[in-house]
mmCIF file of C-alpha atoms in Angstrom:
data_model
loop_
_atom_site.group_PDB
_atom_site.id
_atom_site.type_symbol
_atom_site.label_atom_id
_atom_site.label_comp_id
_atom_site.label_asym_id
_atom_site.label_seq_id
_atom_site.Cartn_x
_atom_site.Cartn_y
_atom_site.Cartn_z
ATOM 1 C CA UNK A 127 -35.845 -14.862 16.355
ATOM 2 C CA UNK A 128 -32.110 -15.430 16.389
ATOM 3 C CA UNK A 129 -31.770 -19.192 16.860
ATOM 4 C CA UNK A 130 -33.986 -21.677 15.056
ATOM 5 C CA UNK A 131 -34.454 -23.960 18.050
ATOM 6 C CA UNK A 132 -36.628 -24.063 21.152
ATOM 7 C CA UNK A 133 -33.515 -24.813 23.202
ATOM 8 C CA UNK A 134 -32.128 -21.742 25.026
ATOM 9 C CA UNK A 135 -28.961 -20.519 23.344
ATOM 10 C CA UNK A 136 -26.899 -20.847 26.496
ATOM 11 C CA UNK A 137 -27.576 -24.588 26.650
ATOM 12 C CA UNK A 138 -26.367 -25.076 23.052
ATOM 13 C CA UNK A 139 -22.647 -25.661 23.781
ATOM 14 C CA UNK A 140 -23.299 -28.294 26.470
ATOM 15 C CA UNK A 141 -25.861 -30.103 24.303
ATOM 16 C CA UNK A 142 -23.460 -30.078 21.372
ATOM 17 C CA UNK A 143 -20.651 -31.526 23.485
ATOM 18 C CA UNK A 144 -22.926 -34.331 24.665
ATOM 19 C CA UNK A 145 -24.330 -35.126 21.198
ATOM 20 C CA UNK A 146 -20.985 -34.895 19.413
ATOM 21 C CA UNK A 147 -19.239 -36.805 22.197
ATOM 22 C CA UNK A 148 -21.748 -39.637 21.930
ATOM 23 C CA UNK A 149 -21.190 -39.775 18.163
ATOM 24 C CA UNK A 150 -17.410 -39.892 18.531
ATOM 25 C CA UNK A 151 -17.713 -42.596 21.191
ATOM 26 C CA UNK A 152 -19.948 -44.636 18.876
ATOM 27 C CA UNK A 153 -17.458 -44.057 16.042
ATOM 28 C CA UNK A 154 -14.518 -45.347 18.055
ATOM 29 C CA UNK A 155 -16.594 -48.269 19.323
ATOM 30 C CA UNK A 156 -17.616 -49.109 15.747
ATOM 31 C CA UNK A 157 -13.993 -48.943 14.544
ATOM 32 C CA UNK A 158 -12.929 -51.356 17.299
ATOM 33 C CA UNK A 159 -15.979 -53.605 17.016
ATOM 34 C CA UNK A 160 -15.659 -54.136 13.284
ATOM 35 C CA UNK A 161 -12.163 -55.563 13.755
ATOM 36 C CA UNK A 162 -13.604 -58.047 16.208
ATOM 37 C CA UNK A 163 -16.739 -58.867 14.208
ATOM 38 C CA UNK A 164 -15.201 -59.113 10.739
ATOM 39 C CA UNK A 165 -15.358 -62.618 9.338
ATOM 40 C CA UNK A 166 -13.704 -63.077 5.928
ATOM 41 C CA UNK A 167 -15.841 -66.179 5.381
ATOM 42 C CA UNK A 168 -19.142 -64.359 5.908
ATOM 43 C CA UNK A 169 -21.379 -63.261 3.058
ATOM 44 C CA UNK A 170 -20.369 -60.163 1.125
ATOM 45 C CA UNK A 171 -23.362 -58.258 2.482
ATOM 46 C CA UNK A 172 -22.422 -59.001 6.057
ATOM 47 C CA UNK A 173 -18.765 -58.175 5.473
ATOM 48 C CA UNK A 174 -19.647 -54.805 3.952
ATOM 49 C CA UNK A 175 -22.139 -54.069 6.745
ATOM 50 C CA UNK A 176 -19.536 -54.786 9.413
ATOM 51 C CA UNK A 177 -16.782 -52.791 7.686
ATOM 52 C CA UNK A 178 -19.144 -49.861 7.107
ATOM 53 C CA UNK A 179 -20.337 -49.704 10.730
ATOM 54 C CA UNK A 180 -18.457 -46.433 11.506
ATOM 55 C CA UNK A 181 -20.330 -44.666 8.690
ATOM 56 C CA UNK A 182 -23.477 -44.288 10.817
ATOM 57 C CA UNK A 183 -21.877 -42.336 13.688
ATOM 58 C CA UNK A 184 -20.026 -40.172 11.143
ATOM 59 C CA UNK A 185 -23.357 -39.037 9.688
ATOM 60 C CA UNK A 186 -24.811 -38.663 13.187
ATOM 61 C CA UNK A 187 -21.869 -36.378 14.041
ATOM 62 C CA UNK A 188 -22.643 -34.268 10.977
ATOM 63 C CA UNK A 189 -26.268 -34.008 12.118
ATOM 64 C CA UNK A 190 -25.040 -33.001 15.593
ATOM 65 C CA UNK A 191 -23.119 -30.107 14.002
ATOM 66 C CA UNK A 192 -26.213 -29.083 11.998
ATOM 67 C CA UNK A 193 -28.395 -29.208 15.120
ATOM 68 C CA UNK A 194 -25.793 -27.135 16.996
ATOM 69 C CA UNK A 195 -25.812 -24.550 14.198
ATOM 70 C CA UNK A 196 -29.612 -24.292 14.449
ATOM 71 C CA UNK A 197 -29.412 -23.731 18.240
ATOM 72 C CA UNK A 198 -26.734 -21.015 18.389
ATOM 73 C CA UNK A 199 -27.353 -17.284 18.001
ATOM 74 C CA UNK A 200 -26.661 -15.143 14.933
ATOM 75 C CA UNK A 201 -23.160 -13.996 15.867
ATOM 76 C CA UNK A 202 -22.095 -17.545 16.767
ATOM 77 C CA UNK A 203 -23.437 -18.720 13.374
ATOM 78 C CA UNK A 204 -21.362 -16.082 11.553
ATOM 79 C CA UNK A 205 -18.242 -17.040 13.518
ATOM 80 C CA UNK A 206 -18.762 -20.779 12.941
ATOM 81 C CA UNK A 207 -19.301 -20.382 9.198
ATOM 82 C CA UNK A 208 -16.334 -18.010 8.837
ATOM 83 C CA UNK A 209 -14.054 -20.429 10.679
ATOM 84 C CA UNK A 210 -15.099 -23.453 8.643
ATOM 85 C CA UNK A 211 -14.843 -21.508 5.364
ATOM 86 C CA UNK A 212 -11.263 -20.456 6.152
ATOM 87 C CA UNK A 213 -10.463 -24.004 7.301
ATOM 88 C CA UNK A 214 -11.870 -25.454 4.059
ATOM 89 C CA UNK A 215 -9.865 -23.022 1.956
ATOM 90 C CA UNK A 216 -6.681 -23.787 3.879
ATOM 91 C CA UNK A 217 -7.296 -27.501 3.582
ATOM 92 C CA UNK A 218 -7.922 -27.197 -0.181
ATOM 93 C CA UNK A 219 -4.497 -25.582 -0.535
ATOM 94 C CA UNK A 220 -2.921 -28.194 1.730
ATOM 95 C CA UNK A 221 -4.411 -31.111 -0.204
ATOM 96 C CA UNK A 222 -3.445 -29.624 -3.555
ATOM 97 C CA UNK A 223 0.094 -28.937 -2.376
ATOM 98 C CA UNK A 224 0.485 -32.452 -1.035
ATOM 99 C CA UNK A 225 -0.987 -34.006 -4.187
ATOM 100 C CA UNK A 226 1.626 -32.184 -6.245
ATOM 101 C CA UNK A 227 4.371 -33.341 -3.902
ATOM 102 C CA UNK A 228 3.269 -36.966 -4.280
ATOM 103 C CA UNK A 229 4.717 -36.691 -7.806
ATOM 104 C CA UNK A 230 8.028 -35.843 -6.151
ATOM 105 C CA UNK A 231 7.950 -39.072 -4.182
ATOM 106 C CA UNK A 232 5.971 -38.346 -1.018
ATOM 107 C CA UNK A 233 3.802 -41.284 0.049
ATOM 108 C CA UNK A 234 0.148 -41.224 -0.966
ATOM 109 C CA UNK A 235 -2.240 -40.865 1.935
ATOM 110 C CA UNK A 236 -5.496 -42.701 2.548
ATOM 111 C CA UNK A 237 -8.674 -40.668 2.084
ATOM 112 C CA UNK A 238 -9.518 -41.437 5.717
ATOM 113 C CA UNK A 239 -7.113 -38.605 6.570
ATOM 114 C CA UNK A 240 -9.438 -36.076 4.876
ATOM 115 C CA UNK A 241 -11.856 -35.504 7.735
ATOM 116 C CA UNK A 242 -9.235 -35.430 10.542
ATOM 117 C CA UNK A 243 -7.240 -32.891 8.506
ATOM 118 C CA UNK A 244 -10.303 -30.675 8.001
ATOM 119 C CA UNK A 245 -11.193 -31.035 11.692
ATOM 120 C CA UNK A 246 -7.663 -29.982 12.671
ATOM 121 C CA UNK A 247 -7.805 -26.976 10.295
ATOM 122 C CA UNK A 248 -11.220 -26.030 11.709
ATOM 123 C CA UNK A 249 -9.971 -26.309 15.292
ATOM 124 C CA UNK A 250 -6.899 -24.214 14.435
ATOM 125 C CA UNK A 251 -8.860 -21.408 12.717
ATOM 126 C CA UNK A 252 -11.348 -21.343 15.607
ATOM 127 C CA UNK A 253 -8.547 -21.125 18.176
ATOM 128 C CA UNK A 254 -6.676 -18.425 16.218
ATOM 129 C CA UNK A 255 -9.785 -16.293 15.715
ATOM 130 C CA UNK A 256 -10.786 -16.643 19.377
ATOM 131 C CA UNK A 257 -7.280 -15.531 20.385
ATOM 132 C CA UNK A 258 -7.426 -12.556 17.996
ATOM 133 C CA UNK A 259 -10.847 -11.514 19.349
ATOM 134 C CA UNK A 260 -9.856 -11.564 23.039
ATOM 135 C CA UNK B 163 -23.150 1.505 14.156
ATOM 136 C CA UNK B 164 -23.203 3.249 17.510
ATOM 137 C CA UNK B 165 -25.551 2.175 20.277
ATOM 138 C CA UNK B 166 -26.563 2.937 23.837
ATOM 139 C CA UNK B 167 -26.852 -0.687 24.868
ATOM 140 C CA UNK B 168 -24.307 -0.594 27.705
ATOM 141 C CA UNK B 169 -25.749 2.611 29.135
ATOM 142 C CA UNK B 170 -29.329 1.325 28.963
ATOM 143 C CA UNK B 171 -28.325 -2.014 30.471
ATOM 144 C CA UNK B 172 -26.496 -0.357 33.375
ATOM 145 C CA UNK B 173 -29.436 2.000 34.022
ATOM 146 C CA UNK B 174 -31.662 -1.026 34.507
ATOM 147 C CA UNK B 175 -29.143 -2.905 36.662
ATOM 148 C CA UNK B 176 -28.766 -5.753 34.196
ATOM 149 C CA UNK B 177 -25.603 -7.746 33.638
ATOM 150 C CA UNK B 178 -24.582 -8.800 30.147
ATOM 151 C CA UNK B 179 -25.650 -12.332 31.077
ATOM 152 C CA UNK B 180 -29.100 -11.086 32.193
ATOM 153 C CA UNK B 181 -29.615 -9.233 28.924
ATOM 154 C CA UNK B 182 -28.325 -12.206 26.939
ATOM 155 C CA UNK B 183 -30.863 -14.475 28.643
ATOM 156 C CA UNK B 184 -33.725 -12.060 27.882
ATOM 157 C CA UNK B 185 -32.684 -11.867 24.227
ATOM 158 C CA UNK B 186 -31.844 -15.588 23.961
ATOM 159 C CA UNK B 187 -28.380 -14.822 22.648
ATOM 160 C CA UNK B 188 -24.941 -15.502 24.081
ATOM 161 C CA UNK B 189 -23.186 -13.081 26.422
ATOM 162 C CA UNK B 190 -20.507 -12.856 23.725
ATOM 163 C CA UNK B 191 -23.102 -11.407 21.326
ATOM 164 C CA UNK B 192 -24.242 -8.788 23.848
ATOM 165 C CA UNK B 193 -20.622 -7.813 24.468
ATOM 166 C CA UNK B 194 -19.893 -7.615 20.726
ATOM 167 C CA UNK B 195 -22.900 -5.323 20.160
ATOM 168 C CA UNK B 196 -21.981 -3.093 23.114
ATOM 169 C CA UNK B 197 -18.387 -2.736 21.929
ATOM 170 C CA UNK B 198 -19.681 -2.047 18.397
ATOM 171 C CA UNK B 199 -17.795 -4.998 16.919
ATOM 172 C CA UNK B 200 -21.073 -6.491 15.681
ATOM 173 C CA UNK B 201 -24.295 -4.947 14.349
ATOM 174 C CA UNK B 202 -27.397 -7.008 15.240
ATOM 175 C CA UNK B 203 -29.843 -8.313 12.672
ATOM 176 C CA UNK B 204 -33.182 -6.559 12.355
ATOM 177 C CA UNK B 205 -35.092 -9.176 14.403
ATOM 178 C CA UNK B 206 -32.492 -8.923 17.182
ATOM 179 C CA UNK B 207 -32.555 -5.120 17.041
ATOM 180 C CA UNK B 208 -36.353 -5.223 17.448
ATOM 181 C CA UNK B 209 -35.988 -7.629 20.368
ATOM 182 C CA UNK B 210 -33.475 -5.284 22.030
ATOM 183 C CA UNK B 211 -35.852 -2.357 21.544
ATOM 184 C CA UNK B 212 -38.690 -4.398 23.085
ATOM 185 C CA UNK B 213 -36.602 -5.289 26.143
ATOM 186 C CA UNK B 214 -35.794 -1.635 26.808
ATOM 187 C CA UNK B 215 -39.211 -0.302 25.790
ATOM 188 C CA UNK B 216 -37.651 2.054 23.243
ATOM 189 C CA UNK B 217 -37.589 2.460 19.493
ATOM 190 C CA UNK B 218 -34.682 1.018 17.522
ATOM 191 C CA UNK B 219 -33.481 4.458 16.435
ATOM 192 C CA UNK B 220 -33.386 5.571 20.079
ATOM 193 C CA UNK B 221 -30.853 2.815 20.774
ATOM 194 C CA UNK B 222 -28.888 2.534 17.513
ATOM 195 C CA UNK B 223 -27.502 5.353 15.405
ATOM 196 C CA UNK B 224 -25.550 5.203 12.186
ATOM 197 C CA UNK B 225 -21.850 6.028 12.317
ATOM 198 C CA UNK B 226 -21.187 9.700 11.521
#
């Protein structure tokens, strides 16, 4: 009716924390492991596979968010989507502003900062909206 | 949209958590509906009516 999952809505936050936590743990482990496993003398295929190891937990984390969305109730879905939409808009402005400032001499940033920046914006909008709704 | 959710819930001795469990929604959603900060979807409104054994229009009324 409201959620699209057989899991009771009240179990959704705990399940999400577990699933997302596992993904982040695997991500950190993959980041550390690839430094240890990387062999510059190995075949190109093996080198790429080792370097790309963190990609799998990143996609698993995305799936964890999707599964969480399917478990939560209608109001929680609205709140989640509103928060991420505002975060994405804020981040778009932030990225554009910084890109323009790079022309003024600011250092260019690696694209690996994209997701942490969006995550920080998402966390901030969620926290601000929760505070406003109290 | 105005509603009698809090009154009906109290008459039946239910907490917000009890009602949330019966509707499979969060307690936050029940609170938001009771304080008229959120209007439920049609499926949720039907589920609420079923829980209380009433018609939707006996629970929810449009703002004047």
